Each structure stands twice: as structure tokens, then as C-alpha cells.
Short mmCIF file of C-alpha atoms in Angstrom, two decimals:
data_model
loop_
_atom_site.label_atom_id
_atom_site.label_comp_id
_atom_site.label_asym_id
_atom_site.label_seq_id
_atom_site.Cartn_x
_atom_site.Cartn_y
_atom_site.Cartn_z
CA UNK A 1 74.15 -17.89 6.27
CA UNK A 2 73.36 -16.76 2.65
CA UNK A 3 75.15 -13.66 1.76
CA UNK A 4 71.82 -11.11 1.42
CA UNK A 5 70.62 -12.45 5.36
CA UNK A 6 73.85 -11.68 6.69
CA UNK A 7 73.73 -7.85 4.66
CA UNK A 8 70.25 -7.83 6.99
CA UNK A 9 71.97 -8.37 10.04
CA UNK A 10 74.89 -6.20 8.87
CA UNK A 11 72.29 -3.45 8.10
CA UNK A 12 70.42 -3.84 11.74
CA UNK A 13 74.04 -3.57 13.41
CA UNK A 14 75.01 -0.46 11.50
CA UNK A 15 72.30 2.28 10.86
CA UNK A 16 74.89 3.96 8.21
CA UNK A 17 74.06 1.02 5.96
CA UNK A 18 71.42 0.94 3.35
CA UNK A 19 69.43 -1.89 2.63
CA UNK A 20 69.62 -3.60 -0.90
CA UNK A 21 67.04 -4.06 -3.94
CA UNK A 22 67.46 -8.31 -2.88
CA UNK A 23 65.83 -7.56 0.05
CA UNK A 24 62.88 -6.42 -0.61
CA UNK A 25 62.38 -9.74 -2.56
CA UNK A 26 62.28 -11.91 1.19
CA UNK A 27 61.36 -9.03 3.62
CA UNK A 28 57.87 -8.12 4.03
CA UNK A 29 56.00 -6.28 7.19
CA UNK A 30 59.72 -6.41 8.65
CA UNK A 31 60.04 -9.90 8.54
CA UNK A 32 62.15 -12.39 6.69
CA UNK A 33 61.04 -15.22 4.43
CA UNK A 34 63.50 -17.65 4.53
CA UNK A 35 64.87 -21.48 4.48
CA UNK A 36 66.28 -23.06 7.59
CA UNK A 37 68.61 -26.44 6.76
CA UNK A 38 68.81 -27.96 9.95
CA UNK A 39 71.13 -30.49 10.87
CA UNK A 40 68.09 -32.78 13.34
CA UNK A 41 64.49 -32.08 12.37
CA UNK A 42 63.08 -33.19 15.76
CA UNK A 43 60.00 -31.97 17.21
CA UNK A 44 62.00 -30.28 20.09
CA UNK A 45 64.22 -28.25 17.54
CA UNK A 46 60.85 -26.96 15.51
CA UNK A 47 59.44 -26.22 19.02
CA UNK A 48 63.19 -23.82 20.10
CA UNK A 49 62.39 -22.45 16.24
CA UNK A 50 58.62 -21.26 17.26
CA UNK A 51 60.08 -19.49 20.41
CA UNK A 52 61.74 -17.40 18.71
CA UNK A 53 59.29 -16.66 16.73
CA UNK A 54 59.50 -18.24 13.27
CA UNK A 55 56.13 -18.73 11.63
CA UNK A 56 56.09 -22.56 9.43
CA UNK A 57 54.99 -21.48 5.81
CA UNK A 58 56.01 -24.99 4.73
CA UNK A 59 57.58 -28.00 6.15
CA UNK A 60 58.80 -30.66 3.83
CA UNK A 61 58.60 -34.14 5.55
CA UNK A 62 61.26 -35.15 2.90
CA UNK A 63 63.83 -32.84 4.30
CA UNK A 64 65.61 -31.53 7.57
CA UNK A 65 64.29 -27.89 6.16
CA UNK A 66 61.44 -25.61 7.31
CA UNK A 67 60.25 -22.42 5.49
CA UNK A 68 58.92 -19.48 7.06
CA UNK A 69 58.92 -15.92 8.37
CA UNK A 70 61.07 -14.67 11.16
CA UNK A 71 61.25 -11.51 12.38
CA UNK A 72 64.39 -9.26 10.78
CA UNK A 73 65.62 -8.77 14.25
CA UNK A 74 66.09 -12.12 15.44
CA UNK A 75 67.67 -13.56 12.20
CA UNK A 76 71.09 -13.20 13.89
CA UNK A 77 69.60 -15.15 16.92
CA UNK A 78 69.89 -18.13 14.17
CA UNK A 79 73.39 -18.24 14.13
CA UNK A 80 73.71 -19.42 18.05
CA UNK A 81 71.58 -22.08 17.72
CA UNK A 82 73.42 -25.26 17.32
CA UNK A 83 70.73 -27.40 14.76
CA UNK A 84 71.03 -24.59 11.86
CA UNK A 85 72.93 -25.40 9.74
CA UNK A 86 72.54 -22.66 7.03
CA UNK A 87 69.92 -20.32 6.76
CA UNK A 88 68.36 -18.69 3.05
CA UNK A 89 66.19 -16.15 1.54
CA UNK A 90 62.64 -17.86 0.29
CA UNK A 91 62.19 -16.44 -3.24
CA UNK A 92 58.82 -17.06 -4.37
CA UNK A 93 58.99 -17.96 -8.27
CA UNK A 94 57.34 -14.80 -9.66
#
């Protein structure tokens, strides 16, 4: 995970914490843009992705990555499942 999702999931776990000026560049509505790497691209593994509730923004045929929204609270869900491999913020060029 990319240092400023895990301060997220840090921040959900521990009310004491603030959250940062980098997150308000990939949070919206209370949900995280971000890049999923995954390490098999199969149908399946975009299908376990929807469940949980990540919205496809873009999906590169070129590459095992997706783009998206997710919602803040399940970003940590990410980390059990076995295809991610690393998981970004989505900073749209501005």
C-alpha cells in the first residue's frame, strides 16, 4: 500500500488521528480514488473487486491495473485479498 492509503486506514482505526492535506486530493464523498496493481487481471478477480464495492473509472487492457473509487472503509479490506498487489492514490493531473 502507498504510504497516504495506509494514513487512511490508520486514521479510520484511531479517531485521535487527523487526516492530512494529501487526502483530500483522492477522497471525495468518503470514498477513495485509487490504483489497484493486481497480480491476475481475470474476470473473476474484477468480479471479487465489484463486491466489495469498487466502482471501474478506468481499466487499461494493457495492464493488470484498474482505477476507481472504493469506499474509505473498505480500503483495508484490500490488503486480505490475495491478487493486490499494491494499491495507490489516483491523482488527477490538475
Amino acid at each position: 500500500f502507498h504510504p497516504s492509503v495506509l494514513a487512511v486506514i490508520d486514521r479510520l482505526k484511531d479517531s485521535k488521528l487527523k487526516a492530512s492535506a494529501d487526502e483530500a486530493r483522492f477522497i471525495h464523498n468518503g470514498k477513495a480514488e485509487i490504483q489497484i496493481w493486481l497480480t491476475d487481471k481475470s474476470t473473476e478477480n474484477l468480479a471479487k473487486l465489484k463486491e466489495l464495492g469498487f466502482e471501474v473509472v478506468l481499466d487499461p487492457k494493457s495492464a493488470k491495473l484498474v482505477i476507481g473509487r472504493l469506499s474509505i472503509e473498505k480500503l483495508e479490506a484490500l490488503a486480505e485479498i490475495a491478487f493486490v498487489r499494491y494499491v495507490s492514490p489516483q491523482m488527477w493531473g490538475k
